[in-house]
Each structure stands twice: as C-alpha cells, then as structure tokens.
mmCIF file of C-alpha atoms and ligand atoms in Angstrom:
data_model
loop_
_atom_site.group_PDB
_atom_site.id
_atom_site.type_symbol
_atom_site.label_atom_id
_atom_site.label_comp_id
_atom_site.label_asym_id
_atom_site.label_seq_id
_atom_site.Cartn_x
_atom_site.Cartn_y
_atom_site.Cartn_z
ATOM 1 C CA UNK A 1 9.910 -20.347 11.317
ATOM 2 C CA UNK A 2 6.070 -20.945 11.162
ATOM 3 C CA UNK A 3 4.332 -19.649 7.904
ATOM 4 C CA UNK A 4 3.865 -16.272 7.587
ATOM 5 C CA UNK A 5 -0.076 -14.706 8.625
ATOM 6 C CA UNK A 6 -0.147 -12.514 5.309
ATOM 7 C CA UNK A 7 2.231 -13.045 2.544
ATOM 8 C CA UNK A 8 2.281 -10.120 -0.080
ATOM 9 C CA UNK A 9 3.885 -10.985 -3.493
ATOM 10 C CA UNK A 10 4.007 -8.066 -6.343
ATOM 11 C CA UNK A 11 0.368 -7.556 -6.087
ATOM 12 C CA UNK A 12 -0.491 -5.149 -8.830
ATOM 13 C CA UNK A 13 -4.303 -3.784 -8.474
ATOM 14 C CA UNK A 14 -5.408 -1.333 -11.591
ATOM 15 C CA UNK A 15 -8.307 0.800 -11.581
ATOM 16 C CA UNK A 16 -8.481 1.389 -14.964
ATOM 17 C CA UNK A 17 -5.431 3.318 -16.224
ATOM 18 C CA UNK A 18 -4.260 4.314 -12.867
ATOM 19 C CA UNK A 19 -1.777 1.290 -11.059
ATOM 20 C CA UNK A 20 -3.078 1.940 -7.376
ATOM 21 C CA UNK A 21 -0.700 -0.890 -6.412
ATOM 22 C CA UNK A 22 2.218 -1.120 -8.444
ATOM 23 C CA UNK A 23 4.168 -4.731 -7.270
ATOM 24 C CA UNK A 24 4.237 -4.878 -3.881
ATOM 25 C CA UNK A 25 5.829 -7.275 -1.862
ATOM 26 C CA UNK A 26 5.792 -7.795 1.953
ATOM 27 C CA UNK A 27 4.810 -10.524 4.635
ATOM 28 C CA UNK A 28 3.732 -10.105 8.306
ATOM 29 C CA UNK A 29 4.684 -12.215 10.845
ATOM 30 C CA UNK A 30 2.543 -14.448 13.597
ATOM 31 C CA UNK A 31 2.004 -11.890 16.653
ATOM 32 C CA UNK A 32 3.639 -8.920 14.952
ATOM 33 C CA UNK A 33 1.504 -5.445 14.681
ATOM 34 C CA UNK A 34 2.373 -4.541 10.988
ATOM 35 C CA UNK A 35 1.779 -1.228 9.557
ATOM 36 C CA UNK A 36 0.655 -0.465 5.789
ATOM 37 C CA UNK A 37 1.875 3.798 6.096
ATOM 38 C CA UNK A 38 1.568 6.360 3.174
ATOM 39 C CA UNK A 39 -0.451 9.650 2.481
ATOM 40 C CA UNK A 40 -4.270 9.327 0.863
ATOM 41 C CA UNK A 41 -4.529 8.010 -2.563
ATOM 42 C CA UNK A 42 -0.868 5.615 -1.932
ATOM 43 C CA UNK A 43 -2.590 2.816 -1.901
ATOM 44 C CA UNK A 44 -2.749 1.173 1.770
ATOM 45 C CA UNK A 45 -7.265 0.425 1.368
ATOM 46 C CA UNK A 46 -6.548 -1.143 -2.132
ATOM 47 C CA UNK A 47 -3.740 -3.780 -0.601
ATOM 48 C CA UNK A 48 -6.372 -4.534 2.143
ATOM 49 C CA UNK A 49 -9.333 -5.092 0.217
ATOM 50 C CA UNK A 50 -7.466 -7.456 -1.773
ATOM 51 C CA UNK A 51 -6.269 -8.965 1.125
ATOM 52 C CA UNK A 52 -10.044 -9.001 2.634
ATOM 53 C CA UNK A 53 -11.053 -10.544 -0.432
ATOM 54 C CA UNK A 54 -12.935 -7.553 -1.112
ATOM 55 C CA UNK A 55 -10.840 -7.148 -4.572
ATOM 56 C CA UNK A 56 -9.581 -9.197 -6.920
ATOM 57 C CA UNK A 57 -6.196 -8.644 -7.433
ATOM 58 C CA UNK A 58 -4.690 -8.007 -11.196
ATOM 59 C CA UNK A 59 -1.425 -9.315 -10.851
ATOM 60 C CA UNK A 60 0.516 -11.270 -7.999
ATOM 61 C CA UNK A 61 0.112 -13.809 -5.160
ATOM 62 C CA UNK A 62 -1.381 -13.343 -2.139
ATOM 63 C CA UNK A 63 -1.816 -16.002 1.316
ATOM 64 C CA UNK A 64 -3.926 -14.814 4.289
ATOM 65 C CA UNK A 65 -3.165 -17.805 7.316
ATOM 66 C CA UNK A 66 -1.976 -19.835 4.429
ATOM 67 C CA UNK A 67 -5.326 -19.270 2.404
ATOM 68 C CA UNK A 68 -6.005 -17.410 -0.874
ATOM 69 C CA UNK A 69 -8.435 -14.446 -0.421
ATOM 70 C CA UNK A 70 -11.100 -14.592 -2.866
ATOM 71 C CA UNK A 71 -14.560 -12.948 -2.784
ATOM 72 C CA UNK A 72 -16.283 -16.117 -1.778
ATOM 73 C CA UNK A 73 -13.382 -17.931 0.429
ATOM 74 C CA UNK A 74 -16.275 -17.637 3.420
ATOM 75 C CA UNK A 75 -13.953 -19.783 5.821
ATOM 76 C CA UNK A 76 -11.117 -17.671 5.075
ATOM 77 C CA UNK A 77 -13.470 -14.752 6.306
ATOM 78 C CA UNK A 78 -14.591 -16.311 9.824
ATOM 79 C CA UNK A 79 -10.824 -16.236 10.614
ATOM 80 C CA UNK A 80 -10.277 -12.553 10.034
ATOM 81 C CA UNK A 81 -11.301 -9.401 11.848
ATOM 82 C CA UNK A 82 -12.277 -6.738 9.508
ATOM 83 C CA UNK A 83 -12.141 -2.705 10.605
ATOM 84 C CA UNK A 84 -13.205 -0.904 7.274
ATOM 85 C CA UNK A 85 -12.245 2.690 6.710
ATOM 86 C CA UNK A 86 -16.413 3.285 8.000
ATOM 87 C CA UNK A 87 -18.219 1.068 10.061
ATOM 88 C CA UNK A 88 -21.931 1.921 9.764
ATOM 89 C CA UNK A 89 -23.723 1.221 13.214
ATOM 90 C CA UNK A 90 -27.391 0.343 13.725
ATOM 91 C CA UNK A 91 -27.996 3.733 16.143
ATOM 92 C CA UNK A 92 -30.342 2.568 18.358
ATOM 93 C CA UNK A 93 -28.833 -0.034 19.630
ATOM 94 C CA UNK A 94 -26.744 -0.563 22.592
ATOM 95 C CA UNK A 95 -23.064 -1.107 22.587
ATOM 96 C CA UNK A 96 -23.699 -4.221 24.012
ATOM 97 C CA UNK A 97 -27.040 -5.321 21.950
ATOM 98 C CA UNK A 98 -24.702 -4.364 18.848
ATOM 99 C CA UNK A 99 -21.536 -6.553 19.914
ATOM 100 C CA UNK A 100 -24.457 -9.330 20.492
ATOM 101 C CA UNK A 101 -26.333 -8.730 17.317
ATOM 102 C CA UNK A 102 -22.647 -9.256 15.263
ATOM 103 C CA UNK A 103 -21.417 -12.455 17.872
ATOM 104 C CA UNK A 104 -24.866 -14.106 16.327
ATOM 105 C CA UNK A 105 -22.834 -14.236 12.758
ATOM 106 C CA UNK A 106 -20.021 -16.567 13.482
ATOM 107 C CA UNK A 107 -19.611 -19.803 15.078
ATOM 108 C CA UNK A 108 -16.768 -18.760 17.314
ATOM 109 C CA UNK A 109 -17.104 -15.524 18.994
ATOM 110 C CA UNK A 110 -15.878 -13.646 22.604
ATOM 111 C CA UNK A 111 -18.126 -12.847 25.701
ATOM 112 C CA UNK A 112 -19.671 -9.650 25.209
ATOM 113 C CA UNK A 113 -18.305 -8.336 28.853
ATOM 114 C CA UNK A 114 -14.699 -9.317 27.673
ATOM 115 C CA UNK A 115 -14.782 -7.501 24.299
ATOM 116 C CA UNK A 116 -16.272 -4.123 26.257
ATOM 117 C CA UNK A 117 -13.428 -4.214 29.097
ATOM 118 C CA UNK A 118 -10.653 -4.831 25.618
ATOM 119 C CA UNK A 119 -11.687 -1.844 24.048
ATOM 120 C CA UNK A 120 -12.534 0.474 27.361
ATOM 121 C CA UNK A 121 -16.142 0.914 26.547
ATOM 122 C CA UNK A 122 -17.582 -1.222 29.940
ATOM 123 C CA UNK A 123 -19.100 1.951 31.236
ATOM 124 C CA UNK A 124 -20.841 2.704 28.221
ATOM 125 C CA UNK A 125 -22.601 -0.649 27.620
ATOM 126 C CA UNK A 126 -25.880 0.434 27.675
ATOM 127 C CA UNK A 127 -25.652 3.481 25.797
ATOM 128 C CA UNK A 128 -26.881 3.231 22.614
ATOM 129 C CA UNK A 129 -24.404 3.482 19.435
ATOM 130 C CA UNK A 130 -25.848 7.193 18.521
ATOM 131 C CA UNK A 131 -24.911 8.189 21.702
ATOM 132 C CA UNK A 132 -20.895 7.578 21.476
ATOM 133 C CA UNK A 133 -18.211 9.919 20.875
ATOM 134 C CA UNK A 134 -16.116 9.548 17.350
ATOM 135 C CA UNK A 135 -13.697 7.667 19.615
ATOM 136 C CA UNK A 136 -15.989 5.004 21.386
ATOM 137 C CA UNK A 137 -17.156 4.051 17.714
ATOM 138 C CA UNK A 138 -14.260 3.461 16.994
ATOM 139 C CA UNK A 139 -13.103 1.775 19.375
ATOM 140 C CA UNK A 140 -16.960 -0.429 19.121
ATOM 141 C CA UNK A 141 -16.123 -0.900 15.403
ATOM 142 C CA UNK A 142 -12.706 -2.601 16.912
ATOM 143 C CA UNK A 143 -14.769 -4.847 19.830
ATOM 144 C CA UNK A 144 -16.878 -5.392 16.194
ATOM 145 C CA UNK A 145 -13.466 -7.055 14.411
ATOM 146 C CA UNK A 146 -12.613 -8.958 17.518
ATOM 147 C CA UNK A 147 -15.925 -10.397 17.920
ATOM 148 C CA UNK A 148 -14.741 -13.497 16.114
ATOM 149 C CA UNK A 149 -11.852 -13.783 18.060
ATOM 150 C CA UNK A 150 -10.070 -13.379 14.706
ATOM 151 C CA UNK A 151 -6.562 -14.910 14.112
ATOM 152 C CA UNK A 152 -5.745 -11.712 12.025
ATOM 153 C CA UNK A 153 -6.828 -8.289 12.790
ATOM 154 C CA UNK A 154 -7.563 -6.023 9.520
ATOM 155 C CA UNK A 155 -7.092 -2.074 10.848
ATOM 156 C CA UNK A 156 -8.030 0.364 8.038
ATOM 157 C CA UNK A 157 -7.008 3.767 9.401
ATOM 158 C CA UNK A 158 -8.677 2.555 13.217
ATOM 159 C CA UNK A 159 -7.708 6.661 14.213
ATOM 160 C CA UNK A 160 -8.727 8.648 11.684
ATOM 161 C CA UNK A 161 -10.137 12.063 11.980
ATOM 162 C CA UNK A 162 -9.748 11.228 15.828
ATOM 163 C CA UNK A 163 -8.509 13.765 18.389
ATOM 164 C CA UNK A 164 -5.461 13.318 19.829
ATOM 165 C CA UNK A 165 -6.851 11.968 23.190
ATOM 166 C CA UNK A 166 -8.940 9.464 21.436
ATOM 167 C CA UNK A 167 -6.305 8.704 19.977
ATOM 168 C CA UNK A 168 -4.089 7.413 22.278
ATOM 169 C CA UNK A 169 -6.874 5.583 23.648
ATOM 170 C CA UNK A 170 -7.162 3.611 20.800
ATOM 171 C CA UNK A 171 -3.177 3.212 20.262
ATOM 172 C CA UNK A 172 -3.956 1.118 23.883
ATOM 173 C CA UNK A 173 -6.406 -0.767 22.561
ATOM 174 C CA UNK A 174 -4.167 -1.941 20.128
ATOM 175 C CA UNK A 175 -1.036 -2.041 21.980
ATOM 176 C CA UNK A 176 -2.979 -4.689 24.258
ATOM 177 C CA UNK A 177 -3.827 -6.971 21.633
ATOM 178 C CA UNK A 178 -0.428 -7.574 21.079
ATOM 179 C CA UNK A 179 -0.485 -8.933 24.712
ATOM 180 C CA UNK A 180 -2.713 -11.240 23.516
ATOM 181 C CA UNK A 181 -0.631 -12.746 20.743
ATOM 182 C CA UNK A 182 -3.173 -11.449 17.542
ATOM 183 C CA UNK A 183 -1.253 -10.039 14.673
ATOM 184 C CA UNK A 184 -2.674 -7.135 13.413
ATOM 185 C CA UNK A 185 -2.069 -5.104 10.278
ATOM 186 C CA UNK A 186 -3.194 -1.825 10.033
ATOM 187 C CA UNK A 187 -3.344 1.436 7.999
ATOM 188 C CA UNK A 188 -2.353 4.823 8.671
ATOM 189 C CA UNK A 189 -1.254 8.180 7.650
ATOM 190 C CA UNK A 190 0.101 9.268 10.569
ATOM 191 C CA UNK A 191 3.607 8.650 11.123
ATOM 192 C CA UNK A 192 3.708 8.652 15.052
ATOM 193 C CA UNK A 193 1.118 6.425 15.318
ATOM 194 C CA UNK A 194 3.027 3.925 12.881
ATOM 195 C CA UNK A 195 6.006 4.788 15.303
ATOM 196 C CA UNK A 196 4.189 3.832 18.251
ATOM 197 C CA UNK A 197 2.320 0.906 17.440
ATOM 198 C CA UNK A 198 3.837 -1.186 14.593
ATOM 199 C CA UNK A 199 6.809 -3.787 15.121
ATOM 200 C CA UNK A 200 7.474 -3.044 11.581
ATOM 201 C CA UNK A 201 5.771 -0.866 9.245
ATOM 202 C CA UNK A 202 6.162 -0.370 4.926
ATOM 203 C CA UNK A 203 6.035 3.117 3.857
ATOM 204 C CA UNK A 204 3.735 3.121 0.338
ATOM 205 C CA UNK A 205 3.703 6.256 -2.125
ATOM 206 C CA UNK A 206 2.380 6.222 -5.114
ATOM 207 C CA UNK A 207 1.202 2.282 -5.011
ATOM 208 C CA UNK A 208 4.953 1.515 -4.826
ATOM 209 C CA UNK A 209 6.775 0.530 -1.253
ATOM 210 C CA UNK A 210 9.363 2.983 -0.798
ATOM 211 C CA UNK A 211 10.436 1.899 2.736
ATOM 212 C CA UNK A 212 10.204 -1.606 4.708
ATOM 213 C CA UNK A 213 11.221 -2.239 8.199
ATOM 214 C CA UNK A 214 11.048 -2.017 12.149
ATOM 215 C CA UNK A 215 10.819 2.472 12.490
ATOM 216 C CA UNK A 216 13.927 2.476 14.454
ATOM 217 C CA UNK A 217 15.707 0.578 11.689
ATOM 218 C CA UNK A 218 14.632 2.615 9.234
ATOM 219 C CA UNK A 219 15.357 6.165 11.063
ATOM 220 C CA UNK A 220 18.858 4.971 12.225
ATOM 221 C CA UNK A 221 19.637 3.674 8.172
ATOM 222 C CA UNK A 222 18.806 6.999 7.309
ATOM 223 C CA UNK A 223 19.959 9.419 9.545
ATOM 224 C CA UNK A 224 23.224 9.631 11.530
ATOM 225 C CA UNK A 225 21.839 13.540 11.335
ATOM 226 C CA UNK A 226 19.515 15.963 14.055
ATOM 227 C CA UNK A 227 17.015 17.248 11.899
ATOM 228 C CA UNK A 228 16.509 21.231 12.904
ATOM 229 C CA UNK A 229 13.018 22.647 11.778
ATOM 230 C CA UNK A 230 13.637 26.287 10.356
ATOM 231 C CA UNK A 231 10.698 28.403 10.665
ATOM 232 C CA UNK A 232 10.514 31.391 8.270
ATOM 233 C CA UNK A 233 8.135 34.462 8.204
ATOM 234 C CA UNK A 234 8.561 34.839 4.574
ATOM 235 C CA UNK A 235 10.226 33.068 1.559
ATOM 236 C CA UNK A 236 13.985 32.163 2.401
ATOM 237 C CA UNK A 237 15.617 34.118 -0.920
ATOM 238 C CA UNK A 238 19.007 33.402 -1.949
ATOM 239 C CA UNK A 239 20.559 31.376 1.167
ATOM 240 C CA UNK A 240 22.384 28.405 0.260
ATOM 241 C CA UNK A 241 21.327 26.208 2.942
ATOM 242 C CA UNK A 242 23.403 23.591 2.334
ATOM 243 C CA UNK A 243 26.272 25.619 2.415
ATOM 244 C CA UNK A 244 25.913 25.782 6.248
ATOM 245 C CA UNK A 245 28.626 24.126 8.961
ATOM 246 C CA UNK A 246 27.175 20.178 9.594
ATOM 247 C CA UNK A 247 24.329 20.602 6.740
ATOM 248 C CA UNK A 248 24.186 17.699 4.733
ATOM 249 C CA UNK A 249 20.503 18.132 3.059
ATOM 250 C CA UNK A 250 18.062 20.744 3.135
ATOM 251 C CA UNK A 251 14.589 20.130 2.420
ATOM 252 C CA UNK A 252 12.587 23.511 1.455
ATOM 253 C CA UNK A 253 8.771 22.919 2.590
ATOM 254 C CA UNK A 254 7.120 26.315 2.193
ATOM 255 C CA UNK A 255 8.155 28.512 4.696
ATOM 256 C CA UNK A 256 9.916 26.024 6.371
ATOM 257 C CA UNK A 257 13.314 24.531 5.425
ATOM 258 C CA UNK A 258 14.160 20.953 7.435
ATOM 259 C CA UNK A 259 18.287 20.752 7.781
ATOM 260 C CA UNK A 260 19.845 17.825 8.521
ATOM 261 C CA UNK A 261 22.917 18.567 10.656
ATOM 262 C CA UNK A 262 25.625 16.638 11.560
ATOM 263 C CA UNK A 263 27.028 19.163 14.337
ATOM 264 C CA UNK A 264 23.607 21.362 15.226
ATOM 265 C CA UNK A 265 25.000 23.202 17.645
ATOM 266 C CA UNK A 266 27.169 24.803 14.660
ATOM 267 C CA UNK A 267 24.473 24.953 12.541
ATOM 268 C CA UNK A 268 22.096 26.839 14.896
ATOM 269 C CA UNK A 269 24.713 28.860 15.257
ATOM 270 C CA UNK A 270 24.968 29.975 11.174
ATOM 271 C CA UNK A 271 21.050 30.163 11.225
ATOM 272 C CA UNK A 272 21.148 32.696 14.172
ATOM 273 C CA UNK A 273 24.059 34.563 12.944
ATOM 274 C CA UNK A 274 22.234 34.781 9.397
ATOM 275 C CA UNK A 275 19.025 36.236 11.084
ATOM 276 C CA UNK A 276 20.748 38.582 13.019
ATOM 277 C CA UNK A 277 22.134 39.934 9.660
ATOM 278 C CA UNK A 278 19.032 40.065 8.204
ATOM 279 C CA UNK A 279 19.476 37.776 5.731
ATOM 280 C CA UNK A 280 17.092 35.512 6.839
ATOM 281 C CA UNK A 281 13.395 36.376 8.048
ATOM 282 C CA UNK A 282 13.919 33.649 10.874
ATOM 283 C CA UNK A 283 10.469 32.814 12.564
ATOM 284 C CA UNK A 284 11.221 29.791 14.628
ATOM 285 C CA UNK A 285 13.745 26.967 15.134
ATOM 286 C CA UNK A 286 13.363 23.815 16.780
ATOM 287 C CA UNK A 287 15.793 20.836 17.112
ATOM 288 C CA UNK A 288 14.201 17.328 17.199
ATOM 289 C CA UNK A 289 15.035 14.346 17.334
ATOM 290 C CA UNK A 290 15.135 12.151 13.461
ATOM 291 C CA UNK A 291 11.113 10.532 12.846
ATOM 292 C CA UNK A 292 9.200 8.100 10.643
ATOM 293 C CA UNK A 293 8.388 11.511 8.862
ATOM 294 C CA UNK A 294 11.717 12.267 7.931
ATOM 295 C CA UNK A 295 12.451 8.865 6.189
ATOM 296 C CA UNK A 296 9.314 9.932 4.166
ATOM 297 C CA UNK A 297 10.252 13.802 3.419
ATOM 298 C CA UNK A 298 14.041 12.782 2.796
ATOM 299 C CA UNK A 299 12.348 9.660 0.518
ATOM 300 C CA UNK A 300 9.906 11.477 -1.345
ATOM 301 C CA UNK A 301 10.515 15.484 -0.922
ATOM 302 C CA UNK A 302 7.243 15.737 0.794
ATOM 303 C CA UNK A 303 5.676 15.845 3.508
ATOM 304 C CA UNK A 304 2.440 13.110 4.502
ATOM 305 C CA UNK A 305 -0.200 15.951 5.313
ATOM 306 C CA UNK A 306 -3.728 15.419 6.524
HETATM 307 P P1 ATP B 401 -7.078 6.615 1.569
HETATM 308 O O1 ATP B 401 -6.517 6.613 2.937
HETATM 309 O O2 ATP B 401 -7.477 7.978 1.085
HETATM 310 O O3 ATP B 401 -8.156 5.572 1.340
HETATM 311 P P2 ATP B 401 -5.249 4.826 0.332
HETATM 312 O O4 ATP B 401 -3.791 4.874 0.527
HETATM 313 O O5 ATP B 401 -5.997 3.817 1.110
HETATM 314 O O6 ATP B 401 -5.870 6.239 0.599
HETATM 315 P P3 ATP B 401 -6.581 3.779 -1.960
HETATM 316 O O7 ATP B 401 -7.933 4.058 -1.407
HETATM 317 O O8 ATP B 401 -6.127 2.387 -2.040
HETATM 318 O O9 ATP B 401 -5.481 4.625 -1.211
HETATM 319 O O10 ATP B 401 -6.516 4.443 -3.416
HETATM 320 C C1 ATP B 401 -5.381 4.323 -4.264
HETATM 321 C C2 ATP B 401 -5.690 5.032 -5.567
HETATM 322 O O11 ATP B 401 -6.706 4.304 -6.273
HETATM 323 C C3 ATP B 401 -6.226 6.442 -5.411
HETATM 324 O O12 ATP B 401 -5.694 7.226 -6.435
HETATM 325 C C4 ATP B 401 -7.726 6.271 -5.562
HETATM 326 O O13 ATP B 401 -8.303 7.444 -6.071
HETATM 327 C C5 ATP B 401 -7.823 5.131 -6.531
HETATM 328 N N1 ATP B 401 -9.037 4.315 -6.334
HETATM 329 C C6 ATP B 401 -9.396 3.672 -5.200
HETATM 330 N N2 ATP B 401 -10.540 2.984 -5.361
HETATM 331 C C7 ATP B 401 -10.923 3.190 -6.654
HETATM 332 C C8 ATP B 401 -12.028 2.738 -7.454
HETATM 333 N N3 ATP B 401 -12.960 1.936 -6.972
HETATM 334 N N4 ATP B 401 -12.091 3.168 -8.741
HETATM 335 C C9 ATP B 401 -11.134 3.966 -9.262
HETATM 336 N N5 ATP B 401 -10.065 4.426 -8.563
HETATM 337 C C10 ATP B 401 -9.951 4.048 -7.284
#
C-alpha cells in the first residue's frame, strides 16, 4: 500500500473555549474522492484549514503527500489545489485572462484551453468573471485549484448555495477528475451529493466523527429497514409509533415522523388504517429507499438542514 495523500490523527483545533474539532482521525487514499460531511458549525472548514496550513492545529498529527502542513511549508502548497468556501474573482477579467493571471503563480501549471474544456466553461472564455452565473464561478474557482495541476484537490463546499442544475454540473466536474487519477477531498452538507461523489465519506457533528466509510457501507450497517416518511397536517398526539407491525424506530421531526419498517407494506397498512380512524391527521406518506441522511437522523436525532 503506498502512503496515504492526507493522514488525519486526533486533530483537536480550539477556538477559545469551544473544541471545533474534537480528535479526529481519518486518512484518504491515492485517487479516492473523500468526503468531510456534517451540518454548519460541525467542523468540516476547521479540519481543512489545518490541513491547508491555514491553521495551526492544537493537538494531533497531521501528513498532507507525506508533508506536515504548516503556515509557511510553501512547497507543500504548490502541490495542493485549494477551493475556499469564497473565491473572490478580479471581475473584469476574462475566464481565460483569470486562469492565465493564476497559471503565472506556480512553476507547474495546465494549458488554459484544457482547464476550460475540464470544468465546461470553453464557451464562456471570453466572458469576463462578472458576467458568470453562481455556477460557472464555481466551477472557474475549480479550473482556479487545478491550475497547478495539484496532486491533491482541497473542495470546501464546491456546491453551495447552487441550484440543483448547477449542481449536477459541478458533481461532473468532479466525477471526471477521478478519471484522471487526482484525489480529492471535499466538504459538504448535502448528503446526496456526498452519496454521489465520494468513494468514502466521514460524517462530523459537533467536531467529533460520528460515521466513517464508503455510503453504501454505512447505509447497509445501519439499515436492514425501508424508511417510510409520514407526513402530518398537525402534531401526531398520543400514537405510539413504535407500536406499529415492522416498526423498529420512529424518529419524530416536526410534523413528520420517519419509521423504519421491517415489513412496510404492513406498516402502511396501520398508518392508513389509523388515518381512516381519525386518529391520525395523515398528510402524506412516501416510501424510500434507506440514505446518507438517515445514518445521520438515526445517529444524531436530527436532521442536516440548509
Ligand atoms: P460551515 O460549513 O458553516 O463553515 P463547518 O462545518 O465548516 O461549517 P467550521 O467553520 O469549521 O464548521 O466551524 C466549527 C465551529 O468553530 C463553529 O462553531 C464556528 O462557529 C467555530 N469557528 C470557526 N472559525 C472560528 C474562529 N475563527 N473563531 C471562533 N470560532 C470559530
């Protein structure tokens, strides 16, 4: 096995009395897209920056392609691409005049042409930056990390505040580089993009990893159940949810209760038949198949919200 790109040992980062990373411990692998996934506030920018050498770390070890990050470790730098939460663009310039402009800072970098094609932005070349949608900046503030032709690709929240078309477009962008052998770790909050994208992702909360592993792994440890989505049009009252046939957890969200059913077709059953009774103000019900998301409601109680 080669050495790992990042290694992660129970890095502890305090901002004063609050423990934004609270010993956490994880490595990603040469080639692998590795996802850092948690709500706002759990810590995923913190364990970057340190890892950028953007923060020195309280407590712990930490090797980025077998170097430690520091503030000054420039030649560490050179070999990483960096995607901050905001990128801040020079407006007048052109997509291409920008890509230039950033090439000029490093030794090594990729043809302008190739980075444009990578990240689906050919057409808009000669547009200048002010000109883009949310999602071609984004995607220009990923040609921007690549322009190094970085070993290791640094992806804090790359689709945030995106729509969902941009999205996806982005999710390509990504899923390409993985075609071309770069292992990227990224941040996110949403869980089907962590799904999608990342060979293996950790789930943070509270500074802590509560979850590590490829998504399928971790869905298929966790539930053997079909979650069922139980819409309500007012608070549920006294029904013991748990009580019904193939239930083995209810999670009360509002008004919403997730059951986790081990025979749904029973279950849907007892949920109709209570509605029908008019014991239960029944809005909506959906069966769906078990996600990233429920690992993280059935982990922490809650749901990640934007
Ligand atoms: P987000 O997606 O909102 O950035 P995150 O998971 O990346 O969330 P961090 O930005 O790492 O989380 O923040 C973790 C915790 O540390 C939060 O409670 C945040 O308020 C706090 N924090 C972050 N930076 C600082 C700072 N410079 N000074 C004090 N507290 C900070």
């Amino acid at each position: 096995m080669s050495e790992p790109v990042v290694l992660v040992q129970k890095l502890v980062k305090r901002y004063g009395d609050l423990t934004a990373v609270d010993r956490i411990s994880f490595q990603v692998d040469r080639g692998e897209i590795f996802g850092l996934l948690g709500p706002n506030g759990a810590g995923k920018t913190t364990t970057v920056e340190c890892l950028e050498g953007l923060r020195i770390p309280d407590e712990g070890e930490l090797r980025v392609l077998g170097e430690r990050p520091s503030p000054t470790n420039y030649a560490l730098k050179a070999k990483l691409g960096i995607q901050l939460q905001e990128t801040a663009f020079l407006s007048r310039l052109t997509v291409e005049e920008t890509l230039a402009l950033f090439g000029r800072l490093y030794p090594r970098r990729r043809k302008v042409s190739e980075l444009v094609e990578l990240v689906a932005l050919t057409e808009k070349r000669h547009s200048p930056v002010r000109d883009l949608s949310g999602g071609q900046r984004q995607r220009l503030a990923v040609a921007l990390a690549l322009v190094n032709d970085p070993e290791l690709l640094i992806l804090d929240e790359p689709t945030a505040g995106l729509d969902p078309q941009a999205r996806r477009a982005l999710w390509e962008v990504i899923t390409q580089l993985k075609g071309e052998q770069k292992t990227v770790l990224l941040t996110t909050h949403y869980m089907e993009e962590a799904e999608a994208l990342c060979d293996r992702v950790a789930i943070l909360d509270h500074g802590r990893i509560i979850a590590l592993g490829p998504p399928p792994e971790l869905i298929a440890h966790h539930f053997q159940e079909t979650p069922l989505e139980v819409e309500l049009s007012a608070p549920a009252g006294e029904v013991d949810f748990s009580a019904l046939p193939g239930v083995t957890r209810a999670v009360p969200d509002q008004e919403r209760v997730v059951l986790y059913s081990t025979a749904p077709t029973d279950t849907i059953r007892a949920v109709s038949r209570l509605a029908e009774e008019g014991k239960l103000p029944l809005r909506d019900l959906v069966l769906r198949r078990p996600s990233l998301e429920d690992v993280y409601l059935l982990l922490t109680g809650r749901r990640i919200r934007e």
